Short mmCIF file of N, CA, C and O in Angstrom, two decimals:
data_model
loop_
_atom_site.label_atom_id
_atom_site.label_comp_id
_atom_site.label_asym_id
_atom_site.label_seq_id
_atom_site.Cartn_x
_atom_site.Cartn_y
_atom_site.Cartn_z
N LEU A 1 0.82 -1.19 0.00
CA LEU A 1 0.00 0.00 0.00
C LEU A 1 0.86 1.25 0.00
O LEU A 1 0.70 2.12 -0.81
N PHE A 2 1.80 1.37 0.92
CA PHE A 2 2.70 2.50 1.00
C PHE A 2 4.12 1.96 1.01
O PHE A 2 4.34 0.85 1.44
N PRO A 3 5.14 2.61 0.63
CA PRO A 3 5.14 3.98 0.16
C PRO A 3 4.59 4.10 -1.25
O PRO A 3 4.42 3.12 -1.94
N ILE A 4 4.33 5.31 -1.64
CA ILE A 4 3.78 5.58 -2.96
C ILE A 4 4.81 5.22 -4.02
O ILE A 4 5.95 5.64 -3.95
N ALA A 5 4.39 4.42 -4.98
CA ALA A 5 5.28 4.05 -6.06
C ALA A 5 5.52 5.26 -6.96
O ALA A 5 4.61 6.01 -7.25
N THR A 6 6.74 5.42 -7.36
CA THR A 6 7.09 6.54 -8.23
C THR A 6 7.95 6.03 -9.36
O THR A 6 8.55 4.97 -9.28
N SER A 7 8.03 6.79 -10.41
CA SER A 7 8.92 6.43 -11.51
C SER A 7 10.33 6.81 -11.10
O SER A 7 10.54 7.59 -10.17
N PRO A 8 11.36 6.30 -11.79
CA PRO A 8 12.74 6.63 -11.42
C PRO A 8 13.02 8.13 -11.42
O PRO A 8 13.86 8.59 -10.67
N ALA A 9 12.31 8.90 -12.24
CA ALA A 9 12.55 10.35 -12.31
C ALA A 9 11.91 11.10 -11.16
O ALA A 9 12.22 12.25 -10.92
N GLN A 10 10.99 10.45 -10.42
CA GLN A 10 10.28 11.11 -9.34
C GLN A 10 10.86 10.71 -8.00
O GLN A 10 11.38 9.61 -7.84
N THR A 11 10.75 11.59 -7.03
CA THR A 11 11.12 11.25 -5.67
C THR A 11 9.84 11.10 -4.87
O THR A 11 8.85 11.80 -5.13
N PRO A 12 9.81 10.19 -3.90
CA PRO A 12 8.61 10.01 -3.11
C PRO A 12 8.28 11.29 -2.35
O PRO A 12 9.17 12.06 -1.99
N PRO A 13 7.00 11.53 -2.08
CA PRO A 13 6.62 12.74 -1.34
C PRO A 13 7.12 12.66 0.10
O PRO A 13 7.27 11.58 0.65
N THR A 14 7.37 13.81 0.70
CA THR A 14 7.79 13.84 2.10
C THR A 14 6.59 13.88 3.04
O THR A 14 6.72 13.58 4.21
N THR A 15 5.43 14.25 2.52
CA THR A 15 4.20 14.28 3.29
C THR A 15 3.11 13.55 2.52
O THR A 15 2.92 13.80 1.34
N LEU A 16 2.44 12.63 3.19
CA LEU A 16 1.33 11.90 2.59
C LEU A 16 0.06 12.70 2.86
O LEU A 16 -0.24 13.04 4.00
N ARG A 17 -0.70 13.01 1.81
CA ARG A 17 -1.92 13.79 1.95
C ARG A 17 -3.14 12.90 1.68
O ARG A 17 -3.24 12.30 0.60
N VAL A 18 -4.04 12.83 2.68
CA VAL A 18 -5.23 11.99 2.61
C VAL A 18 -6.46 12.89 2.68
O VAL A 18 -6.61 13.68 3.61
N LEU A 19 -7.33 12.78 1.68
CA LEU A 19 -8.56 13.56 1.61
C LEU A 19 -9.75 12.65 1.84
O LEU A 19 -9.89 11.62 1.18
N THR A 20 -10.61 13.02 2.79
CA THR A 20 -11.83 12.27 3.05
C THR A 20 -13.03 13.11 2.62
O THR A 20 -13.14 14.27 2.98
N LEU A 21 -13.90 12.50 1.82
CA LEU A 21 -15.14 13.14 1.36
C LEU A 21 -16.29 12.49 2.11
O LEU A 21 -16.46 11.28 2.07
N ARG A 22 -17.10 13.30 2.77
CA ARG A 22 -18.17 12.78 3.62
C ARG A 22 -19.51 13.36 3.20
O ARG A 22 -19.70 14.56 3.28
N ASN A 23 -20.41 12.49 2.76
CA ASN A 23 -21.77 12.92 2.44
C ASN A 23 -22.75 11.95 3.06
O ASN A 23 -22.62 10.74 2.91
N ASN A 24 -23.73 12.48 3.74
CA ASN A 24 -24.77 11.68 4.38
C ASN A 24 -26.11 12.31 3.99
O ASN A 24 -26.75 12.97 4.79
N LEU A 25 -26.48 12.14 2.72
CA LEU A 25 -27.59 12.90 2.15
C LEU A 25 -28.98 12.34 2.41
O LEU A 25 -29.96 13.04 2.24
N HIS A 26 -29.09 11.08 2.78
CA HIS A 26 -30.40 10.45 2.92
C HIS A 26 -30.97 10.67 4.31
O HIS A 26 -30.58 10.02 5.26
N ILE A 27 -31.92 11.57 4.41
CA ILE A 27 -32.54 11.82 5.72
C ILE A 27 -33.58 10.76 6.05
O ILE A 27 -33.94 10.59 7.20
N GLU A 28 -34.05 10.01 5.05
CA GLU A 28 -35.06 8.99 5.31
C GLU A 28 -34.46 7.65 5.73
O GLU A 28 -35.16 6.74 6.11
N THR A 29 -33.14 7.52 5.68
CA THR A 29 -32.48 6.28 6.10
C THR A 29 -31.67 6.55 7.36
O THR A 29 -31.46 7.69 7.76
N LYS A 30 -31.23 5.46 7.98
CA LYS A 30 -30.41 5.59 9.19
C LYS A 30 -29.12 6.35 8.84
O LYS A 30 -28.43 6.01 7.88
N PRO A 31 -28.79 7.38 9.64
CA PRO A 31 -27.57 8.15 9.34
C PRO A 31 -26.32 7.27 9.40
O PRO A 31 -26.23 6.35 10.21
N LEU A 32 -25.40 7.53 8.54
CA LEU A 32 -24.13 6.82 8.54
C LEU A 32 -23.24 7.38 9.65
O LEU A 32 -23.28 8.57 9.95
N ASP A 33 -22.44 6.51 10.27
CA ASP A 33 -21.52 6.94 11.32
C ASP A 33 -20.20 7.34 10.67
O ASP A 33 -19.20 6.65 10.77
N LEU A 34 -20.21 8.48 9.98
CA LEU A 34 -19.05 8.90 9.21
C LEU A 34 -17.89 9.34 10.10
O LEU A 34 -16.73 9.18 9.72
N ASP A 35 -18.17 9.86 11.28
CA ASP A 35 -17.09 10.24 12.19
C ASP A 35 -16.26 9.02 12.58
O ASP A 35 -15.04 9.04 12.51
N ARG A 36 -16.94 7.96 12.96
CA ARG A 36 -16.23 6.73 13.35
C ARG A 36 -15.49 6.14 12.16
O ARG A 36 -14.35 5.72 12.27
N GLU A 37 -16.15 6.08 11.02
CA GLU A 37 -15.52 5.51 9.83
C GLU A 37 -14.27 6.28 9.45
O GLU A 37 -13.23 5.70 9.16
N GLU A 38 -14.35 7.59 9.48
CA GLU A 38 -13.20 8.41 9.14
C GLU A 38 -12.06 8.19 10.13
O GLU A 38 -10.90 8.07 9.75
N PHE A 39 -12.38 8.10 11.42
CA PHE A 39 -11.37 7.88 12.45
C PHE A 39 -10.66 6.55 12.22
O PHE A 39 -9.43 6.46 12.28
N VAL A 40 -11.42 5.48 11.95
CA VAL A 40 -10.84 4.16 11.73
C VAL A 40 -9.92 4.18 10.51
O VAL A 40 -8.81 3.64 10.54
N VAL A 41 -10.34 4.82 9.43
CA VAL A 41 -9.51 4.90 8.22
C VAL A 41 -8.23 5.67 8.50
O VAL A 41 -7.14 5.26 8.10
N MET A 42 -8.34 6.78 9.23
CA MET A 42 -7.14 7.57 9.53
C MET A 42 -6.18 6.78 10.40
O MET A 42 -4.97 6.78 10.16
N GLN A 43 -6.70 6.06 11.40
CA GLN A 43 -5.84 5.27 12.27
C GLN A 43 -5.13 4.18 11.47
O GLN A 43 -3.94 3.94 11.65
N GLU A 44 -5.85 3.52 10.57
CA GLU A 44 -5.26 2.46 9.76
C GLU A 44 -4.21 3.02 8.80
O GLU A 44 -3.15 2.43 8.60
N ALA A 45 -4.50 4.17 8.22
CA ALA A 45 -3.53 4.80 7.31
C ALA A 45 -2.24 5.13 8.05
O ALA A 45 -1.15 4.89 7.54
N LEU A 46 -2.36 5.65 9.26
CA LEU A 46 -1.17 5.97 10.04
C LEU A 46 -0.40 4.72 10.43
O LEU A 46 0.83 4.71 10.41
N LYS A 47 -1.12 3.65 10.74
CA LYS A 47 -0.47 2.40 11.13
C LYS A 47 0.27 1.77 9.95
O LYS A 47 1.37 1.24 10.10
N GLN A 48 -0.32 1.85 8.75
CA GLN A 48 0.25 1.20 7.57
C GLN A 48 1.26 2.06 6.83
O GLN A 48 2.05 1.55 6.05
N ALA A 49 1.22 3.34 7.05
CA ALA A 49 2.05 4.26 6.27
C ALA A 49 3.53 4.08 6.57
O ALA A 49 3.93 3.83 7.68
N ALA A 50 4.32 4.24 5.54
CA ALA A 50 5.77 4.23 5.68
C ALA A 50 6.26 5.66 5.90
O ALA A 50 7.36 6.01 5.51
N PHE A 51 5.44 6.47 6.50
CA PHE A 51 5.74 7.87 6.78
C PHE A 51 5.66 8.07 8.29
O PHE A 51 4.82 7.48 8.94
N PRO A 52 6.48 8.94 8.85
CA PRO A 52 6.27 9.30 10.27
C PRO A 52 4.89 9.94 10.42
O PRO A 52 4.39 10.58 9.50
N LYS A 53 4.27 9.73 11.58
CA LYS A 53 2.92 10.26 11.81
C LYS A 53 2.84 11.76 11.55
O LYS A 53 1.84 12.27 11.08
N SER A 54 3.90 12.48 11.84
CA SER A 54 3.89 13.93 11.62
C SER A 54 3.94 14.29 10.15
O SER A 54 3.74 15.43 9.77
N SER A 55 4.17 13.29 9.29
CA SER A 55 4.26 13.54 7.85
C SER A 55 3.00 13.14 7.11
O SER A 55 3.01 13.04 5.89
N VAL A 56 1.93 12.85 7.82
CA VAL A 56 0.66 12.50 7.20
C VAL A 56 -0.33 13.63 7.49
O VAL A 56 -0.55 13.98 8.64
N THR A 57 -0.89 14.20 6.44
CA THR A 57 -1.83 15.30 6.57
C THR A 57 -3.21 14.84 6.10
O THR A 57 -3.33 14.29 5.00
N PHE A 58 -4.21 15.05 6.96
CA PHE A 58 -5.58 14.69 6.62
C PHE A 58 -6.39 15.94 6.39
O PHE A 58 -6.23 16.94 7.08
N GLU A 59 -7.26 15.88 5.40
CA GLU A 59 -8.24 16.94 5.18
C GLU A 59 -9.57 16.25 4.96
O GLU A 59 -9.65 15.26 4.23
N SER A 60 -10.60 16.76 5.59
CA SER A 60 -11.93 16.16 5.48
C SER A 60 -12.92 17.23 5.07
O SER A 60 -12.91 18.33 5.62
N ILE A 61 -13.75 16.90 4.09
CA ILE A 61 -14.79 17.84 3.69
C ILE A 61 -16.14 17.12 3.68
O ILE A 61 -16.24 15.97 3.30
N GLY A 62 -17.14 17.82 4.14
CA GLY A 62 -18.50 17.32 4.11
C GLY A 62 -19.33 18.20 3.20
O GLY A 62 -18.85 19.22 2.70
N PHE A 63 -20.57 17.79 3.00
CA PHE A 63 -21.47 18.53 2.11
C PHE A 63 -20.74 18.80 0.78
O PHE A 63 -20.54 19.93 0.36
N VAL A 64 -20.30 17.71 0.16
CA VAL A 64 -19.43 17.78 -1.00
C VAL A 64 -20.22 17.98 -2.29
O VAL A 64 -21.05 17.16 -2.66
N THR A 65 -19.96 19.09 -2.96
CA THR A 65 -20.47 19.31 -4.32
C THR A 65 -19.33 19.01 -5.28
O THR A 65 -18.17 18.93 -4.88
N ARG A 66 -19.65 18.87 -6.53
CA ARG A 66 -18.62 18.65 -7.55
C ARG A 66 -17.62 19.82 -7.56
O ARG A 66 -16.41 19.62 -7.68
N GLU A 67 -18.11 21.04 -7.39
CA GLU A 67 -17.24 22.22 -7.39
C GLU A 67 -16.33 22.24 -6.17
O GLU A 67 -15.14 22.54 -6.29
N ARG A 68 -16.88 21.93 -5.00
CA ARG A 68 -16.03 21.87 -3.78
C ARG A 68 -14.96 20.80 -3.93
O ARG A 68 -13.81 21.00 -3.52
N LEU A 69 -15.32 19.65 -4.49
CA LEU A 69 -14.35 18.58 -4.71
C LEU A 69 -13.26 19.05 -5.66
O LEU A 69 -12.07 18.84 -5.41
N ARG A 70 -13.65 19.71 -6.74
CA ARG A 70 -12.68 20.23 -7.72
C ARG A 70 -11.68 21.18 -7.03
O ARG A 70 -10.48 21.08 -7.24
N GLU A 71 -12.21 22.08 -6.20
CA GLU A 71 -11.35 23.04 -5.50
C GLU A 71 -10.38 22.35 -4.54
O GLU A 71 -9.20 22.69 -4.49
N HIS A 72 -10.88 21.38 -3.77
CA HIS A 72 -10.03 20.68 -2.81
C HIS A 72 -8.97 19.83 -3.51
O HIS A 72 -7.83 19.75 -3.04
N LEU A 73 -9.34 19.19 -4.60
CA LEU A 73 -8.35 18.41 -5.34
C LEU A 73 -7.24 19.30 -5.87
O LEU A 73 -6.05 18.96 -5.77
N ALA A 74 -7.60 20.44 -6.43
CA ALA A 74 -6.61 21.35 -7.01
C ALA A 74 -5.70 21.95 -5.93
O ALA A 74 -4.50 22.12 -6.15
N HIS A 75 -6.26 22.27 -4.77
CA HIS A 75 -5.49 22.92 -3.71
C HIS A 75 -4.69 21.91 -2.88
O HIS A 75 -3.51 22.12 -2.61
N PHE A 76 -5.32 20.82 -2.45
CA PHE A 76 -4.72 19.88 -1.51
C PHE A 76 -3.83 18.84 -2.19
O PHE A 76 -2.88 18.34 -1.60
N LYS A 77 -4.13 18.48 -3.44
CA LYS A 77 -3.37 17.49 -4.21
C LYS A 77 -3.16 16.19 -3.41
O LYS A 77 -2.04 15.79 -3.11
N PRO A 78 -4.26 15.50 -3.06
CA PRO A 78 -4.12 14.30 -2.22
C PRO A 78 -3.43 13.14 -2.93
O PRO A 78 -3.48 13.02 -4.16
N HIS A 79 -2.78 12.30 -2.12
CA HIS A 79 -2.24 11.04 -2.62
C HIS A 79 -3.27 9.93 -2.46
O HIS A 79 -3.27 8.96 -3.20
N CYS A 80 -4.12 10.07 -1.43
CA CYS A 80 -5.15 9.08 -1.12
C CYS A 80 -6.49 9.81 -0.93
O CYS A 80 -6.52 10.89 -0.37
N ILE A 81 -7.55 9.18 -1.41
CA ILE A 81 -8.89 9.73 -1.24
C ILE A 81 -9.79 8.65 -0.68
O ILE A 81 -9.80 7.52 -1.17
N HIS A 82 -10.53 9.00 0.37
CA HIS A 82 -11.52 8.10 0.96
C HIS A 82 -12.88 8.76 0.82
O HIS A 82 -13.12 9.83 1.36
N VAL A 83 -13.76 8.13 0.06
CA VAL A 83 -15.12 8.62 -0.14
C VAL A 83 -16.05 7.78 0.73
O VAL A 83 -16.07 6.55 0.59
N CYS A 84 -16.78 8.43 1.63
CA CYS A 84 -17.75 7.68 2.43
C CYS A 84 -19.09 8.40 2.37
O CYS A 84 -19.18 9.60 2.58
N GLY A 85 -20.10 7.64 2.02
CA GLY A 85 -21.43 8.21 1.89
C GLY A 85 -22.32 7.26 1.12
O GLY A 85 -22.04 6.07 0.99
N HIS A 86 -23.38 7.79 0.59
CA HIS A 86 -24.33 6.97 -0.16
C HIS A 86 -23.94 6.93 -1.64
O HIS A 86 -23.23 7.80 -2.14
N GLY A 87 -24.42 5.91 -2.32
CA GLY A 87 -24.15 5.76 -3.74
C GLY A 87 -25.06 4.72 -4.35
O GLY A 87 -25.93 4.15 -3.70
N SER A 88 -24.83 4.49 -5.61
CA SER A 88 -25.58 3.47 -6.34
C SER A 88 -24.65 2.90 -7.41
O SER A 88 -23.50 3.31 -7.51
N SER A 89 -25.18 2.01 -8.21
CA SER A 89 -24.37 1.45 -9.29
C SER A 89 -24.01 2.51 -10.33
O SER A 89 -23.13 2.31 -11.15
N ARG A 90 -24.67 3.66 -10.27
CA ARG A 90 -24.40 4.74 -11.22
C ARG A 90 -23.38 5.75 -10.71
O ARG A 90 -22.95 6.62 -11.44
N GLY A 91 -22.97 5.65 -9.42
CA GLY A 91 -21.96 6.56 -8.91
C GLY A 91 -22.15 6.89 -7.45
O GLY A 91 -23.08 6.41 -6.80
N ILE A 92 -21.24 7.71 -6.94
CA ILE A 92 -21.33 8.17 -5.56
C ILE A 92 -22.15 9.46 -5.53
O ILE A 92 -22.14 10.24 -6.47
N GLU A 93 -22.87 9.65 -4.43
CA GLU A 93 -23.76 10.80 -4.34
C GLU A 93 -23.03 12.02 -3.78
O GLU A 93 -22.44 11.96 -2.71
N LEU A 94 -23.08 13.09 -4.55
CA LEU A 94 -22.58 14.39 -4.11
C LEU A 94 -23.78 15.30 -3.95
O LEU A 94 -24.86 15.02 -4.47
N VAL A 95 -23.60 16.39 -3.25
CA VAL A 95 -24.66 17.39 -3.13
C VAL A 95 -24.77 18.11 -4.47
O VAL A 95 -23.76 18.54 -5.04
N ALA A 96 -25.96 18.21 -5.00
CA ALA A 96 -26.17 18.88 -6.28
C ALA A 96 -26.07 20.38 -6.11
O ALA A 96 -26.56 20.94 -5.14
N SER A 97 -25.44 21.04 -7.06
CA SER A 97 -25.34 22.50 -7.00
C SER A 97 -26.58 23.16 -7.57
O SER A 97 -26.79 24.35 -7.42
N THR A 98 -27.43 22.36 -8.22
CA THR A 98 -28.71 22.86 -8.73
C THR A 98 -29.82 22.44 -7.78
O THR A 98 -29.54 22.00 -6.67
N GLY A 99 -31.03 22.50 -8.20
CA GLY A 99 -32.16 22.11 -7.35
C GLY A 99 -32.33 20.61 -7.22
O GLY A 99 -33.18 20.16 -6.47
N ASP A 100 -31.54 19.82 -7.95
CA ASP A 100 -31.65 18.37 -7.86
C ASP A 100 -31.25 17.88 -6.47
O ASP A 100 -30.47 18.53 -5.77
N ALA A 101 -31.76 16.72 -6.10
CA ALA A 101 -31.46 16.17 -4.79
C ALA A 101 -30.00 15.75 -4.68
O ALA A 101 -29.34 16.03 -3.69
N VAL A 102 -29.48 15.04 -5.69
CA VAL A 102 -28.10 14.57 -5.65
C VAL A 102 -27.47 14.70 -7.03
O VAL A 102 -28.14 14.78 -8.05
N ASP A 103 -26.15 14.70 -7.02
CA ASP A 103 -25.34 14.69 -8.24
C ASP A 103 -24.53 13.41 -8.18
O ASP A 103 -23.73 13.22 -7.26
N LEU A 104 -24.76 12.49 -9.11
CA LEU A 104 -24.03 11.22 -9.11
C LEU A 104 -22.69 11.38 -9.83
O LEU A 104 -22.64 11.84 -10.97
N LEU A 105 -21.62 11.02 -9.15
CA LEU A 105 -20.28 11.10 -9.71
C LEU A 105 -19.79 9.68 -9.98
O LEU A 105 -19.59 8.90 -9.06
N ASN A 106 -19.60 9.35 -11.26
CA ASN A 106 -19.13 8.02 -11.62
C ASN A 106 -17.61 8.03 -11.80
O ASN A 106 -16.95 9.05 -11.61
N SER A 107 -17.05 6.89 -12.17
CA SER A 107 -15.59 6.78 -12.28
C SER A 107 -15.01 7.71 -13.34
O SER A 107 -13.94 8.30 -13.15
N GLN A 108 -15.73 7.89 -14.45
CA GLN A 108 -15.24 8.80 -15.49
C GLN A 108 -15.24 10.24 -14.98
O GLN A 108 -14.32 11.00 -15.27
N GLY A 109 -16.27 10.60 -14.23
CA GLY A 109 -16.34 11.94 -13.66
C GLY A 109 -15.21 12.19 -12.66
O GLY A 109 -14.61 13.27 -12.64
N MET A 110 -14.91 11.18 -11.83
CA MET A 110 -13.82 11.31 -10.87
C MET A 110 -12.49 11.43 -11.60
O MET A 110 -11.65 12.27 -11.25
N ALA A 111 -12.30 10.62 -12.63
CA ALA A 111 -11.06 10.69 -13.41
C ALA A 111 -10.89 12.07 -14.05
O ALA A 111 -9.77 12.62 -14.07
N GLN A 112 -11.97 12.63 -14.52
CA GLN A 112 -11.91 13.97 -15.13
C GLN A 112 -11.53 15.02 -14.08
O GLN A 112 -10.69 15.88 -14.34
N LEU A 113 -12.13 14.96 -12.90
CA LEU A 113 -11.81 15.92 -11.84
C LEU A 113 -10.34 15.79 -11.42
O LEU A 113 -9.66 16.80 -11.22
N LEU A 114 -9.86 14.56 -11.30
CA LEU A 114 -8.45 14.36 -10.95
C LEU A 114 -7.54 14.93 -12.02
O LEU A 114 -6.54 15.60 -11.72
N SER A 115 -7.87 14.69 -13.27
CA SER A 115 -7.07 15.19 -14.39
C SER A 115 -7.05 16.72 -14.40
O SER A 115 -6.00 17.34 -14.59
N GLU A 116 -8.22 17.33 -14.20
CA GLU A 116 -8.30 18.80 -14.18
C GLU A 116 -7.46 19.39 -13.06
O GLU A 116 -6.94 20.50 -13.19
N ALA A 117 -7.31 18.64 -11.96
CA ALA A 117 -6.52 19.11 -10.82
C ALA A 117 -5.03 18.83 -11.00
O ALA A 117 -4.22 19.19 -10.15
N GLY A 118 -4.67 18.17 -12.11
CA GLY A 118 -3.27 17.85 -12.34
C GLY A 118 -2.79 16.64 -11.56
O GLY A 118 -1.59 16.45 -11.38
N ILE A 119 -3.71 15.81 -11.10
CA ILE A 119 -3.36 14.60 -10.35
C ILE A 119 -3.36 13.44 -11.34
O ILE A 119 -4.41 13.02 -11.82
N GLU A 120 -2.17 12.94 -11.65
CA GLU A 120 -2.05 11.88 -12.64
C GLU A 120 -2.31 10.50 -12.08
O GLU A 120 -2.71 9.60 -12.80
N ARG A 121 -2.04 10.33 -10.78
CA ARG A 121 -2.26 9.03 -10.17
C ARG A 121 -2.44 9.20 -8.67
O ARG A 121 -1.97 10.15 -8.08
N LEU A 122 -3.15 8.23 -8.08
CA LEU A 122 -3.35 8.18 -6.64
C LEU A 122 -2.68 6.93 -6.11
O LEU A 122 -2.57 5.92 -6.80
N ALA A 123 -2.26 6.99 -4.85
CA ALA A 123 -1.74 5.79 -4.20
C ALA A 123 -2.90 4.89 -3.80
O ALA A 123 -2.80 3.67 -3.82
N LEU A 124 -4.05 5.52 -3.45
CA LEU A 124 -5.18 4.75 -2.98
C LEU A 124 -6.46 5.57 -3.15
O LEU A 124 -6.48 6.76 -2.86
N LEU A 125 -7.52 4.91 -3.62
CA LEU A 125 -8.85 5.52 -3.69
C LEU A 125 -9.82 4.51 -3.09
O LEU A 125 -9.94 3.39 -3.58
N ILE A 126 -10.49 4.92 -2.00
CA ILE A 126 -11.48 4.06 -1.35
C ILE A 126 -12.85 4.66 -1.63
O ILE A 126 -13.11 5.80 -1.28
N LEU A 127 -13.69 3.89 -2.29
CA LEU A 127 -15.07 4.29 -2.53
C LEU A 127 -15.96 3.44 -1.64
O LEU A 127 -16.21 2.27 -1.93
N ASN A 128 -16.38 3.99 -0.53
CA ASN A 128 -17.18 3.27 0.44
C ASN A 128 -18.58 3.83 0.44
O ASN A 128 -18.86 4.82 1.09
N SER A 129 -19.45 3.18 -0.33
CA SER A 129 -20.84 3.62 -0.39
C SER A 129 -21.73 2.40 -0.60
O SER A 129 -21.31 1.40 -1.17
N CYS A 130 -22.95 2.54 -0.13
CA CYS A 130 -23.90 1.45 -0.30
C CYS A 130 -24.27 1.30 -1.78
O CYS A 130 -24.27 2.27 -2.52
N ASP A 131 -24.52 0.10 -2.18
CA ASP A 131 -25.01 -0.21 -3.53
C ASP A 131 -24.13 0.35 -4.65
O ASP A 131 -24.62 0.69 -5.72
N SER A 132 -22.83 0.46 -4.42
CA SER A 132 -21.96 1.03 -5.46
C SER A 132 -21.50 -0.01 -6.47
O SER A 132 -20.84 0.33 -7.43
N GLY A 133 -21.87 -1.24 -6.27
CA GLY A 133 -21.60 -2.27 -7.27
C GLY A 133 -20.26 -2.82 -7.25
O GLY A 133 -19.29 -2.91 -6.87
#
C-alpha cells in the first residue's frame, strides 16, 4: 500500500496527503456513522504508512459538491482519497449545485476531476458507499 510508487525520475513525497469526502444525504435512512468511519480509516492509514505520523496530513470535507471537490483536489493534491457516503451502481452521491437532490459522480467523472486538478495518479482511492456495485 505504501510507500507511494514513483517512476525513477520522481522522488517520493515527504508528506502523505489523505482527503476524506463525507456525504450523508439520505434523511429517510439511518444516518451513517461517518465520524467513526473516518477515524478508523485515519488510524489504519497511520499504522500502515511508511511515513512518520507527523508527515501524514488529513483533510476532510462534508457537504461535497462537484465544485467543492474540484477546489479541494486542485489545492490539496491528495495522494489518497476516501469517499464515504451513499451511492448506487451509477456513482457516488454528491450534493447537487442545482435544485436536484443529488449529483451522481461516476468513475469517469472522478477521473476527469483528478485530471483537471493535475493529479495523474493516486496511491489509494477508497469508494465506500452502499449499492456502489
